[in-house]
PDB file of C-alpha atoms and ligand atoms in Angstrom:
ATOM      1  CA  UNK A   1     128.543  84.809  92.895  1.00  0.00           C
ATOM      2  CA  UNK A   2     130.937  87.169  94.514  1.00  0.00           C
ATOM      3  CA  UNK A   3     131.300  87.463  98.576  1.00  0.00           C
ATOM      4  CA  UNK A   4     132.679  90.108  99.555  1.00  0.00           C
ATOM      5  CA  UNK A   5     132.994  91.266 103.108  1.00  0.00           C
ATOM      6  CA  UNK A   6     135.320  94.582 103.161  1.00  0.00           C
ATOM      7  CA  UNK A   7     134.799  97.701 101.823  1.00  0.00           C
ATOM      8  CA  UNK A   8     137.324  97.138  99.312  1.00  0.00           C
ATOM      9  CA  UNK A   9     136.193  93.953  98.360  1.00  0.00           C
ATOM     10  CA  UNK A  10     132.505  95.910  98.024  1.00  0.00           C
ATOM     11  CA  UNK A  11     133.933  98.482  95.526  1.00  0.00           C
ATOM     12  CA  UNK A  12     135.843  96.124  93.379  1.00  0.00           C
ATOM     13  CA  UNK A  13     132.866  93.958  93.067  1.00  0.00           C
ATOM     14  CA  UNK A  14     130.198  97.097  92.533  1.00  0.00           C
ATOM     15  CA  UNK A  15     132.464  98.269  89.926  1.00  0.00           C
ATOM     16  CA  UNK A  16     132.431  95.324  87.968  1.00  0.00           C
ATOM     17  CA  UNK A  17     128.414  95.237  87.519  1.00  0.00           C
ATOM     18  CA  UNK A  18     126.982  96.231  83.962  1.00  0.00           C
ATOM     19  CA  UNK A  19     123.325  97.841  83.823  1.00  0.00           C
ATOM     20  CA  UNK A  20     120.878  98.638  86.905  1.00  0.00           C
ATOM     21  CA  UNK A  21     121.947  97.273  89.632  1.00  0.00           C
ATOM     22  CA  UNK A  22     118.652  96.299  92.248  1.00  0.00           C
ATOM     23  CA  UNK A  23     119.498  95.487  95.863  1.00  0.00           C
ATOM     24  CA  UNK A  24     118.096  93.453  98.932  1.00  0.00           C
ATOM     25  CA  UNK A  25     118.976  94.894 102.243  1.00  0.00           C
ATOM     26  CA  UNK A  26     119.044  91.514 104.723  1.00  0.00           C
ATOM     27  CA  UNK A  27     119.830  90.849 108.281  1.00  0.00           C
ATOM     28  CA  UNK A  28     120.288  87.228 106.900  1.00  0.00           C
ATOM     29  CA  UNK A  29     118.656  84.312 108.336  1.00  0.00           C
ATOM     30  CA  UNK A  30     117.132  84.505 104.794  1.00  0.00           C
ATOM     31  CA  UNK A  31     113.554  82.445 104.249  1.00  0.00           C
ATOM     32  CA  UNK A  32     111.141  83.043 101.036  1.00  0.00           C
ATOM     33  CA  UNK A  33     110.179  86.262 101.741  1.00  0.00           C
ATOM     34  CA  UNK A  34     113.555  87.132 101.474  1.00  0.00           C
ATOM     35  CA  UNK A  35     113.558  84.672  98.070  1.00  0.00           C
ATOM     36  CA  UNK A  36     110.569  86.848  96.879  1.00  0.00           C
ATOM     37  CA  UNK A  37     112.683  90.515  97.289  1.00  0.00           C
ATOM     38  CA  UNK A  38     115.716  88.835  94.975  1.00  0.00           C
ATOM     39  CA  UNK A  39     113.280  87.081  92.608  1.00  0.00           C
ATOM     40  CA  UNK A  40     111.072  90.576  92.372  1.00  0.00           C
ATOM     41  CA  UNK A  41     115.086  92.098  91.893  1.00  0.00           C
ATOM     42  CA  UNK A  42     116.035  89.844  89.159  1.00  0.00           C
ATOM     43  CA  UNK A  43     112.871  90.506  87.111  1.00  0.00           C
ATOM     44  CA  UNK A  44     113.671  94.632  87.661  1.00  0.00           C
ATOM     45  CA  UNK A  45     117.193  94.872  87.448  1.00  0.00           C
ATOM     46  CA  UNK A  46     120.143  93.331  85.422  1.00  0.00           C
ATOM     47  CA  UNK A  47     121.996  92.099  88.874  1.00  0.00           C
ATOM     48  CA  UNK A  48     121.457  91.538  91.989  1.00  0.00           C
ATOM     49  CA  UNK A  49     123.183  92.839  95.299  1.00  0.00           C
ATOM     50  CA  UNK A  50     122.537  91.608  98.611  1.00  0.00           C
ATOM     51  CA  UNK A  51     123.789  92.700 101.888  1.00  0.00           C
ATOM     52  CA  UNK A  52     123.577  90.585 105.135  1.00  0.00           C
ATOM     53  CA  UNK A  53     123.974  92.703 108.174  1.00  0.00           C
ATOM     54  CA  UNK A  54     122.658  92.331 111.743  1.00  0.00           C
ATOM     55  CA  UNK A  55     122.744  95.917 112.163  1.00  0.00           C
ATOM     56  CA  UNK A  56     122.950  96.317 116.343  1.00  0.00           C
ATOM     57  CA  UNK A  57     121.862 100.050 115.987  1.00  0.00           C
ATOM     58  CA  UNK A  58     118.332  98.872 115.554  1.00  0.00           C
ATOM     59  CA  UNK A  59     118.346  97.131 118.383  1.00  0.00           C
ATOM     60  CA  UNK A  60     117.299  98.195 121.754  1.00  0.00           C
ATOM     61  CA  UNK A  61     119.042  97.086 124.619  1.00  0.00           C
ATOM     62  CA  UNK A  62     116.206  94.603 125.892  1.00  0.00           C
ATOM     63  CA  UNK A  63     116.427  93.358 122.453  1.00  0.00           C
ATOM     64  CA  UNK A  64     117.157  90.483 120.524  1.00  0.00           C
ATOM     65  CA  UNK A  65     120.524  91.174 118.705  1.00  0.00           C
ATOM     66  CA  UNK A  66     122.380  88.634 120.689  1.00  0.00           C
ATOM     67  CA  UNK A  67     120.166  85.364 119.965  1.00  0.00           C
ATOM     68  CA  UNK A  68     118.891  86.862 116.125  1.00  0.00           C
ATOM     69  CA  UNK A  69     119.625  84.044 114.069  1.00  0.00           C
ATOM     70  CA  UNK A  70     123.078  84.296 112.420  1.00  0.00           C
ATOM     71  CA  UNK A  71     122.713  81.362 109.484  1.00  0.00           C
ATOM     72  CA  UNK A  72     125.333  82.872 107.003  1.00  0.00           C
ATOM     73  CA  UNK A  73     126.383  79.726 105.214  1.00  0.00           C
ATOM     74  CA  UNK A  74     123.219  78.860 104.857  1.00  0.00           C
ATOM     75  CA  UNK A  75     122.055  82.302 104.048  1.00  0.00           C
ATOM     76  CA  UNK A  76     124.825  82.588 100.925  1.00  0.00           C
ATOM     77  CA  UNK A  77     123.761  79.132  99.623  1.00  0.00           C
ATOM     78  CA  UNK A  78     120.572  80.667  99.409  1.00  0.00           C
ATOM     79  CA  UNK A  79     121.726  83.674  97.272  1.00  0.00           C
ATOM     80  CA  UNK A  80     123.424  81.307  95.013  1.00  0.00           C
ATOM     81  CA  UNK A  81     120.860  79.202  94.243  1.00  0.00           C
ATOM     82  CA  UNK A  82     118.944  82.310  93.565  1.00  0.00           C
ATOM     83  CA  UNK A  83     120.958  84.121  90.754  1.00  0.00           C
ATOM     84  CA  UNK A  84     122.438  86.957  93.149  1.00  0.00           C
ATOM     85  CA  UNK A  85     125.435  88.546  91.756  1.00  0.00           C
ATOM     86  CA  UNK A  86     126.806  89.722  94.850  1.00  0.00           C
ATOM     87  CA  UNK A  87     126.461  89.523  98.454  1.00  0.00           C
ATOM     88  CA  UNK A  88     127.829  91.771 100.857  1.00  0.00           C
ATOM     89  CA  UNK A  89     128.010  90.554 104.298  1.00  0.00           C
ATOM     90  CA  UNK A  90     130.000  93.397 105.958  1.00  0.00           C
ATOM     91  CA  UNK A  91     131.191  92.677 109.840  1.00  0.00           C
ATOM     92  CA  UNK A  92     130.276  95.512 112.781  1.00  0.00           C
ATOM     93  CA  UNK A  93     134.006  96.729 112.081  1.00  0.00           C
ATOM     94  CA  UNK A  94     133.775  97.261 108.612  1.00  0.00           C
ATOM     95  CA  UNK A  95     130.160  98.874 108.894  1.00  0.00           C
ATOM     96  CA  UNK A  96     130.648 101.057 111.567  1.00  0.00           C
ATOM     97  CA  UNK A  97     134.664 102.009 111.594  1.00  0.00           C
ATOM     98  CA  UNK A  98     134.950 105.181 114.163  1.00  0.00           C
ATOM     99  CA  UNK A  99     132.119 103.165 116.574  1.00  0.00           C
ATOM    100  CA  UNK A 100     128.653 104.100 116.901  1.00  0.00           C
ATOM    101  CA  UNK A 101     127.664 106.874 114.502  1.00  0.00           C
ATOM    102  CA  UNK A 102     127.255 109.957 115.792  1.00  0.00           C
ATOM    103  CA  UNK A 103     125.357 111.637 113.300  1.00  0.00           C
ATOM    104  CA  UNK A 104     122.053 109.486 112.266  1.00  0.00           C
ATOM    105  CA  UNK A 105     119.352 109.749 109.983  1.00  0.00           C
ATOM    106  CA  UNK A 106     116.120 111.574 111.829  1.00  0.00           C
ATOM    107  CA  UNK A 107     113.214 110.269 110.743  1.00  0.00           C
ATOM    108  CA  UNK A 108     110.918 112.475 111.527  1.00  0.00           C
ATOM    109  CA  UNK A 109     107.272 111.941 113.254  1.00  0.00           C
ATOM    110  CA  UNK A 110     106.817 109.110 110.835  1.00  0.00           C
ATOM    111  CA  UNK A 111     109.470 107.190 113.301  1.00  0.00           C
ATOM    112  CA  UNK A 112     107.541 108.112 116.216  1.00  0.00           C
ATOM    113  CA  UNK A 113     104.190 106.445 115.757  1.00  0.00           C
ATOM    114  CA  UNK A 114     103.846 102.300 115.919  1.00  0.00           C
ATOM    115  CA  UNK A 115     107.060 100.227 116.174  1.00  0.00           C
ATOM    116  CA  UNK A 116     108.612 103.815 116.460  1.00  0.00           C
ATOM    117  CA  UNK A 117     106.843 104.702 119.819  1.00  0.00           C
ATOM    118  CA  UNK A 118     107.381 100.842 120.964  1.00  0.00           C
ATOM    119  CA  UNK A 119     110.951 100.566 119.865  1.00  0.00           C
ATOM    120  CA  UNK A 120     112.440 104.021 120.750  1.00  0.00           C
ATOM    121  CA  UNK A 121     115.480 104.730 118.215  1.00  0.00           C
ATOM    122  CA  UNK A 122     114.850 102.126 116.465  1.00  0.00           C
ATOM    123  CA  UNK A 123     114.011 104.071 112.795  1.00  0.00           C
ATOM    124  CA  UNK A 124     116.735 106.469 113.434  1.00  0.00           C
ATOM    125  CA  UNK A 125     119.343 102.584 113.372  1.00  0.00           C
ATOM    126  CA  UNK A 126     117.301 101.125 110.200  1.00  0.00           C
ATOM    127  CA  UNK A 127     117.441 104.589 108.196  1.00  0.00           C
ATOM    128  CA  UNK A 128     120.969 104.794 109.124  1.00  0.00           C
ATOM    129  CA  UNK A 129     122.124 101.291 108.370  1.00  0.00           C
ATOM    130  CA  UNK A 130     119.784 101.717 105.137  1.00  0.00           C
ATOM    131  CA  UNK A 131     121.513 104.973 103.959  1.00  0.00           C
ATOM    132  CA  UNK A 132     125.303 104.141 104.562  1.00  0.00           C
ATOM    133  CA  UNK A 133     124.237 100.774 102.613  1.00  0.00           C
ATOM    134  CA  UNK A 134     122.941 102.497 100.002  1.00  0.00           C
ATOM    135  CA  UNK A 135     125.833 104.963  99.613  1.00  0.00           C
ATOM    136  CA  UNK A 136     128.096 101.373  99.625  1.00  0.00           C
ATOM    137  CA  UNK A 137     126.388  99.442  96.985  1.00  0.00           C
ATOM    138  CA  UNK A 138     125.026 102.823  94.691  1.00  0.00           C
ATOM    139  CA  UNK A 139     122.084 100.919  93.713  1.00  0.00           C
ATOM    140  CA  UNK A 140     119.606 101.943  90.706  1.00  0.00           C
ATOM    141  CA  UNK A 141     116.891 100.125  92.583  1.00  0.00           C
ATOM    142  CA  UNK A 142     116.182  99.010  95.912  1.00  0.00           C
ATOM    143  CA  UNK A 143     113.532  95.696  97.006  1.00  0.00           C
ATOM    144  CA  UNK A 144     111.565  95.910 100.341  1.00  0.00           C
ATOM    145  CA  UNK A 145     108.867  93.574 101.606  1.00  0.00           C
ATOM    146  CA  UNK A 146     105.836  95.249 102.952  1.00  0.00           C
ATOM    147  CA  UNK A 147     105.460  93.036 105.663  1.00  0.00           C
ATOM    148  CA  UNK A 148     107.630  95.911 107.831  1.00  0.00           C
ATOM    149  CA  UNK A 149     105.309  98.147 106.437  1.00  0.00           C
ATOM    150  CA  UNK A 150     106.293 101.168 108.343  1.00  0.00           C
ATOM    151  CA  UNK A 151     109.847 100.777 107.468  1.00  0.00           C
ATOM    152  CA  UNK A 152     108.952 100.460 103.622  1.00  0.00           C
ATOM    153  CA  UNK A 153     107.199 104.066 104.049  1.00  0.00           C
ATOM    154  CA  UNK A 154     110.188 105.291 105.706  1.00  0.00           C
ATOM    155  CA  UNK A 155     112.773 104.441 103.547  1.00  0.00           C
ATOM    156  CA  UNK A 156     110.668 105.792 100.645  1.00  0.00           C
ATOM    157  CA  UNK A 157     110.511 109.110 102.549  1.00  0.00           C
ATOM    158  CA  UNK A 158     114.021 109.512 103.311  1.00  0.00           C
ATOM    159  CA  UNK A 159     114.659 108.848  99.618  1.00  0.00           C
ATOM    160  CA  UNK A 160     112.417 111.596  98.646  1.00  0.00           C
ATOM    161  CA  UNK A 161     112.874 114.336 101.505  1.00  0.00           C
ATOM    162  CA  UNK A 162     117.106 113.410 100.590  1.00  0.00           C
ATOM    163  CA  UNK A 163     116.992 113.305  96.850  1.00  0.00           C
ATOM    164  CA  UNK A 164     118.490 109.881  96.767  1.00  0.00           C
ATOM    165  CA  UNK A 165     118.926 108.415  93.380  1.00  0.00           C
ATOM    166  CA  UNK A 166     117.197 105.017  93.848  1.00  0.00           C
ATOM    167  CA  UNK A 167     113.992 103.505  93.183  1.00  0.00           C
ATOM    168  CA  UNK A 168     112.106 102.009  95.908  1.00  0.00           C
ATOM    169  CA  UNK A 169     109.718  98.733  95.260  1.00  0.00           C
ATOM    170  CA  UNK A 170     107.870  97.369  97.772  1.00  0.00           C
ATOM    171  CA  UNK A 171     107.659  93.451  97.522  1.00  0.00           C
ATOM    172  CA  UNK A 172     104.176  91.820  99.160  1.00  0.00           C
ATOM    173  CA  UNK A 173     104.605  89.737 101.870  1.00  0.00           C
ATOM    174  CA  UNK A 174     105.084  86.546 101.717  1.00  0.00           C
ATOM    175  CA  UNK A 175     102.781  84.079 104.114  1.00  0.00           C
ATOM    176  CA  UNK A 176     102.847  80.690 105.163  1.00  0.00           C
ATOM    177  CA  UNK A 177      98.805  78.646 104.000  1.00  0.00           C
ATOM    178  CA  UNK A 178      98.065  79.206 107.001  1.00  0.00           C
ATOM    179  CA  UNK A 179      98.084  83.187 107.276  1.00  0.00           C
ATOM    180  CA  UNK A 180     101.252  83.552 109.718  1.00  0.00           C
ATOM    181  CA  UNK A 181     103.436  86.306 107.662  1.00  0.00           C
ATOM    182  CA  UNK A 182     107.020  84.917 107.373  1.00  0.00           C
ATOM    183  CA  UNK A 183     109.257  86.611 109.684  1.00  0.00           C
ATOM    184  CA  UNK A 184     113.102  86.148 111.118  1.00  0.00           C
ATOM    185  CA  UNK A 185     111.509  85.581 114.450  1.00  0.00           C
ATOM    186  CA  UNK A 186     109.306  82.634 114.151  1.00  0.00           C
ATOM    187  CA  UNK A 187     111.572  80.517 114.813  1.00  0.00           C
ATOM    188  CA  UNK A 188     111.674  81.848 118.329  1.00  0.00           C
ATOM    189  CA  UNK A 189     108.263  80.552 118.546  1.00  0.00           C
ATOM    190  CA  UNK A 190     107.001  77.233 120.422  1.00  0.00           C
ATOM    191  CA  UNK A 191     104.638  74.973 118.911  1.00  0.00           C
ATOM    192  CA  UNK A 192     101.530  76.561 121.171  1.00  0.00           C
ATOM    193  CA  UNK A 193     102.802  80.091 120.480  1.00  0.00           C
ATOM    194  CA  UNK A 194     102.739  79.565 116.668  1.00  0.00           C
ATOM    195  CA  UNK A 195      99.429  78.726 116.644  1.00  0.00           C
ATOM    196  CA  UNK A 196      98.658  81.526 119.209  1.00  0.00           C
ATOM    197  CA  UNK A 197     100.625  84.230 116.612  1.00  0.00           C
ATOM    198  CA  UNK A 198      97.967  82.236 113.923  1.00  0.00           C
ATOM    199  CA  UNK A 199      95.756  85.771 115.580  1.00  0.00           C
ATOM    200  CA  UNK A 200      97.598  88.343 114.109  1.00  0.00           C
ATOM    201  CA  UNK A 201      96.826  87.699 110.266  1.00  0.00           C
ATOM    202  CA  UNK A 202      92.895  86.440 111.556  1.00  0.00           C
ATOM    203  CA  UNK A 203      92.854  90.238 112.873  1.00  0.00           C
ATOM    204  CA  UNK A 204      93.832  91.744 109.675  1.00  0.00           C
ATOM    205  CA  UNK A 205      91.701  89.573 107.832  1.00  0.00           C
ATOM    206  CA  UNK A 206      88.485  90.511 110.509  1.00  0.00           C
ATOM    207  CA  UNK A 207      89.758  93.893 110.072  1.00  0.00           C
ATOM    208  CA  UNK A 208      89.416  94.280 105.888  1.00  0.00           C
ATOM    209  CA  UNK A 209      86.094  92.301 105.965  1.00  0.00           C
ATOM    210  CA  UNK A 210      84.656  94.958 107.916  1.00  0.00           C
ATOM    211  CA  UNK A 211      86.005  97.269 105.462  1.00  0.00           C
ATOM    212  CA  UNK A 212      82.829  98.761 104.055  1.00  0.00           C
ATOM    213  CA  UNK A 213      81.077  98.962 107.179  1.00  0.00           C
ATOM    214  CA  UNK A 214      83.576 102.081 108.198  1.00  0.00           C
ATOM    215  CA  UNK A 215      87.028 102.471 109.945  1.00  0.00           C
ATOM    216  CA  UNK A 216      85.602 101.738 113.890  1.00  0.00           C
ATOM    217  CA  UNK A 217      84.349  98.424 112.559  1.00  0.00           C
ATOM    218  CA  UNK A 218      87.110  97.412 111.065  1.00  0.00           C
ATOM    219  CA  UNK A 219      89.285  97.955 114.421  1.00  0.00           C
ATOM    220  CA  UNK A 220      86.707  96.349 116.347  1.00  0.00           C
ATOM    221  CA  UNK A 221      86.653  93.178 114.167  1.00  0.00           C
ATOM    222  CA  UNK A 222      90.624  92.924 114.288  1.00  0.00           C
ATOM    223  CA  UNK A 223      90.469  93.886 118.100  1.00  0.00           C
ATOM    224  CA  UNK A 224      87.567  90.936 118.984  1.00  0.00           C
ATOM    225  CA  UNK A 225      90.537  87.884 116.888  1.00  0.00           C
ATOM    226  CA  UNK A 226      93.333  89.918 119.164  1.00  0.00           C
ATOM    227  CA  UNK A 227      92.298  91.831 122.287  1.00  0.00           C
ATOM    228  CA  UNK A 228      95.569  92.496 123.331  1.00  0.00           C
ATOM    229  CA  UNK A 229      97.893  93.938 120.990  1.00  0.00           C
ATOM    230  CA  UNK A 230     100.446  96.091 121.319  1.00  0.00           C
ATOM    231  CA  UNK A 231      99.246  98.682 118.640  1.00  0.00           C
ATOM    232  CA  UNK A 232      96.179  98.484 116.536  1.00  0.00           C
ATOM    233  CA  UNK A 233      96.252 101.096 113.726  1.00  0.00           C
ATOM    234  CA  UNK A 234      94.357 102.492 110.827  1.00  0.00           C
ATOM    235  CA  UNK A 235      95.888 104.693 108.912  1.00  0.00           C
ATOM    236  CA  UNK A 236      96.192 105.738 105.455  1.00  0.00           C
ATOM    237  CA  UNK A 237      98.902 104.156 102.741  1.00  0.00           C
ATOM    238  CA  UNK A 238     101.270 106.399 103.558  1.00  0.00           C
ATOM    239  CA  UNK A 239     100.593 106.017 107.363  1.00  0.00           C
ATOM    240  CA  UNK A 240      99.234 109.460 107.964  1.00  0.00           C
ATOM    241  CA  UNK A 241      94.864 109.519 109.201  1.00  0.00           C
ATOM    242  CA  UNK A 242      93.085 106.636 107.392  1.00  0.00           C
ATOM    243  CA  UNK A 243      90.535 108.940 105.044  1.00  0.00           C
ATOM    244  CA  UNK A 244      87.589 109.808 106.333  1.00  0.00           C
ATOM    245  CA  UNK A 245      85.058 107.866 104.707  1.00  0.00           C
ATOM    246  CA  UNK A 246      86.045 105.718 101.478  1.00  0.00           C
ATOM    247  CA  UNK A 247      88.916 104.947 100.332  1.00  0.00           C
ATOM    248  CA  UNK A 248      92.288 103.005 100.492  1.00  0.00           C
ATOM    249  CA  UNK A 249      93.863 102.627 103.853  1.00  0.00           C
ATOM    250  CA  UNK A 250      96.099 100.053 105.690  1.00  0.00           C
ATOM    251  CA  UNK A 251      95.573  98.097 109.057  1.00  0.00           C
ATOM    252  CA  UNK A 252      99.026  97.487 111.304  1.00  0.00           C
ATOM    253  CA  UNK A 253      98.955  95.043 114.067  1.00  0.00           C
ATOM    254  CA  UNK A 254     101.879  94.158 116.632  1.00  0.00           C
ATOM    255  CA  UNK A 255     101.481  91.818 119.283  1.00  0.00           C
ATOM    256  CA  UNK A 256     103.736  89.987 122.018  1.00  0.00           C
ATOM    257  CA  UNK A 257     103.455  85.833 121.731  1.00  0.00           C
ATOM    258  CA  UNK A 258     105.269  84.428 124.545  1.00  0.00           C
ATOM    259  CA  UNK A 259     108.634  87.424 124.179  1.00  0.00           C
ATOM    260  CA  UNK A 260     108.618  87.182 120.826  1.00  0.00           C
ATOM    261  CA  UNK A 261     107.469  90.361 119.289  1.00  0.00           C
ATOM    262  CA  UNK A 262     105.606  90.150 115.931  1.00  0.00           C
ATOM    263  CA  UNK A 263     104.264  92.142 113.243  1.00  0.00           C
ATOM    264  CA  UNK A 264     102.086  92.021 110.507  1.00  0.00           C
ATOM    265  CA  UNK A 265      99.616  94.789 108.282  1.00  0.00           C
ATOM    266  CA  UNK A 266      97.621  94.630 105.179  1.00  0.00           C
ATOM    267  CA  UNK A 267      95.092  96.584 103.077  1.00  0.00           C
ATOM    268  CA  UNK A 268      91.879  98.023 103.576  1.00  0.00           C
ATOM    269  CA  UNK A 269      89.201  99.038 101.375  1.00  0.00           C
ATOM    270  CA  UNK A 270      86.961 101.821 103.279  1.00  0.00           C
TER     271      UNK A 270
HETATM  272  O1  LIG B   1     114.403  94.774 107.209  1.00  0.00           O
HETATM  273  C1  LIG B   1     115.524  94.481 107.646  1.00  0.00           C
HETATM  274  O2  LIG B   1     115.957  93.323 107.633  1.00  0.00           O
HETATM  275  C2  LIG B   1     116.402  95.582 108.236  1.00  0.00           C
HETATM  276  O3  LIG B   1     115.657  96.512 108.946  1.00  0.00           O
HETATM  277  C3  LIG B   1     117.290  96.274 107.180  1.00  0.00           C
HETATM  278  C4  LIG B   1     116.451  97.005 106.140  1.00  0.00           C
HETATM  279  C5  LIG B   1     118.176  95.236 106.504  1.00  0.00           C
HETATM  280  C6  LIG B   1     118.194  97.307 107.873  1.00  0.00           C
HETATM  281  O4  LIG B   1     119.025  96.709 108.802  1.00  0.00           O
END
């Protein structure tokens, strides 16, 4: 496996890879949903890229980008034992030479709604980070989970509104028995507050049982397992108005545990 952490070092690398090449954007602090995005990239592509990049642009300033976990040794071993080709773990200089970008990707009302209207900027950092990476590696194919659901249908629509030349493949997410989606940020949590962020996957689950009985029941089933979330939403797969009677459509929950912020979302069958 080849580490490269320059530009330079990026290009020789990229230019020695034969065949499709399928890429996993990270912030590291890699656990098995991160596993599942390479594994799902191995089967697709014939190697494997992976960047690790705490990208601060996404960040608000009442964030978390000083304490997210920064495990990079451990993060690398990972990628080894996992058949990646090449990881690219790029520092703030070599990501972002002239300083903060001025120009940034716009993502459009898509960014506004859910973690958009909760984490102002914060689309406008991930599609940035997301297209300069993709410019870097010049993938054929690009893995992202689903459990940042929103961000999966943004990066697809910034692929097609931009005419990029790369596939996007959306990876389900990965979840621990008992229902808690595997995130970056549970280790933030406490014992109690584990068990208390147990509610957001018992919502989504309340939430698709109700499915047939009509969109209002299923938000007040996932409302009555979490009454105070920070969003609640139906909508459809592509995040615009859930349809109006039957059909496909996804449920999106975020909620605060303690100051840890999570996320979660899964289908729903109206
Ligand atoms: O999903 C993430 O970890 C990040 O948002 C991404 C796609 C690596 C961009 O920084």
């Amino acid at each position: 496996m080849i580490v490269a952490t320059t530009r330079g070092e990026l290009d020789s690398a990229r230019d020695k890879l034969e065949g499709a090449v399928g890429v996993v954007l990270t912030m590291g602090a890699l656990h098995d949903g991160h596993i599942a995005l390479i594994r799902a990239a191995r089967e697709r592509s014939a190697q494997v890229l992976v960047t690790i990049f705490v990208n601060p642009l996404q960040f608000g300033p009442n964030e978390d980008f000083d304490r997210y976990p920064r495990t990079l040794d451990r993060d690398l071993a990972i990628c080894a034992a996992n058949g990646v080709d090449v990881v690219f773990a790029p520092d703030r200089a070599q990501m972002y030479p002239d300083g903060e970008p001025a120009v940034r990707v716009d993502p459009g009302p898509l960014g506004e709604i859910l973690e958009g209207a909760s984490r102002p900027g914060f689309f406008h950092g991930v599609l940035t980070v997301v297209l300069k990476l993709f410019h870097l590696t010049r993938p054929r194919l690009a893995f992202f989970g689903e459990k940042d659901y929103q961000q999966l249908a943004l990066v697809r629509r910034m692929v097609r509104d931009t005419d990029l030349p790369v596939e996007i493949v959306g990876v389900p997410t990965v979840r621990e028995p008992d229902g808690l989606a595997l995130s970056s940020r549970n280790r933030y949590l406490s014992p109690a507050e584990r068990q208390a962020a147990l509610a957001l996957s018992r919502a989504l689950r309340a939430g698709a049982a109700a499915g047939r009985d009509g969109a209002s029941a299923v938000l007040a089933a996932a409302r009555a397992a979490l009454p105070d979330p920070d969003y609640l939403a139906l909508t459809a797969p592509d995040l615009g108005p859930p349809p109006p009677r039957h059909g496909s459509a996804r449920l999106l929950v975020a909620a605060r545990i303690g100051t840890t912020r999570l996320i979660d979302n899964a289908p729903v069958e109206l």
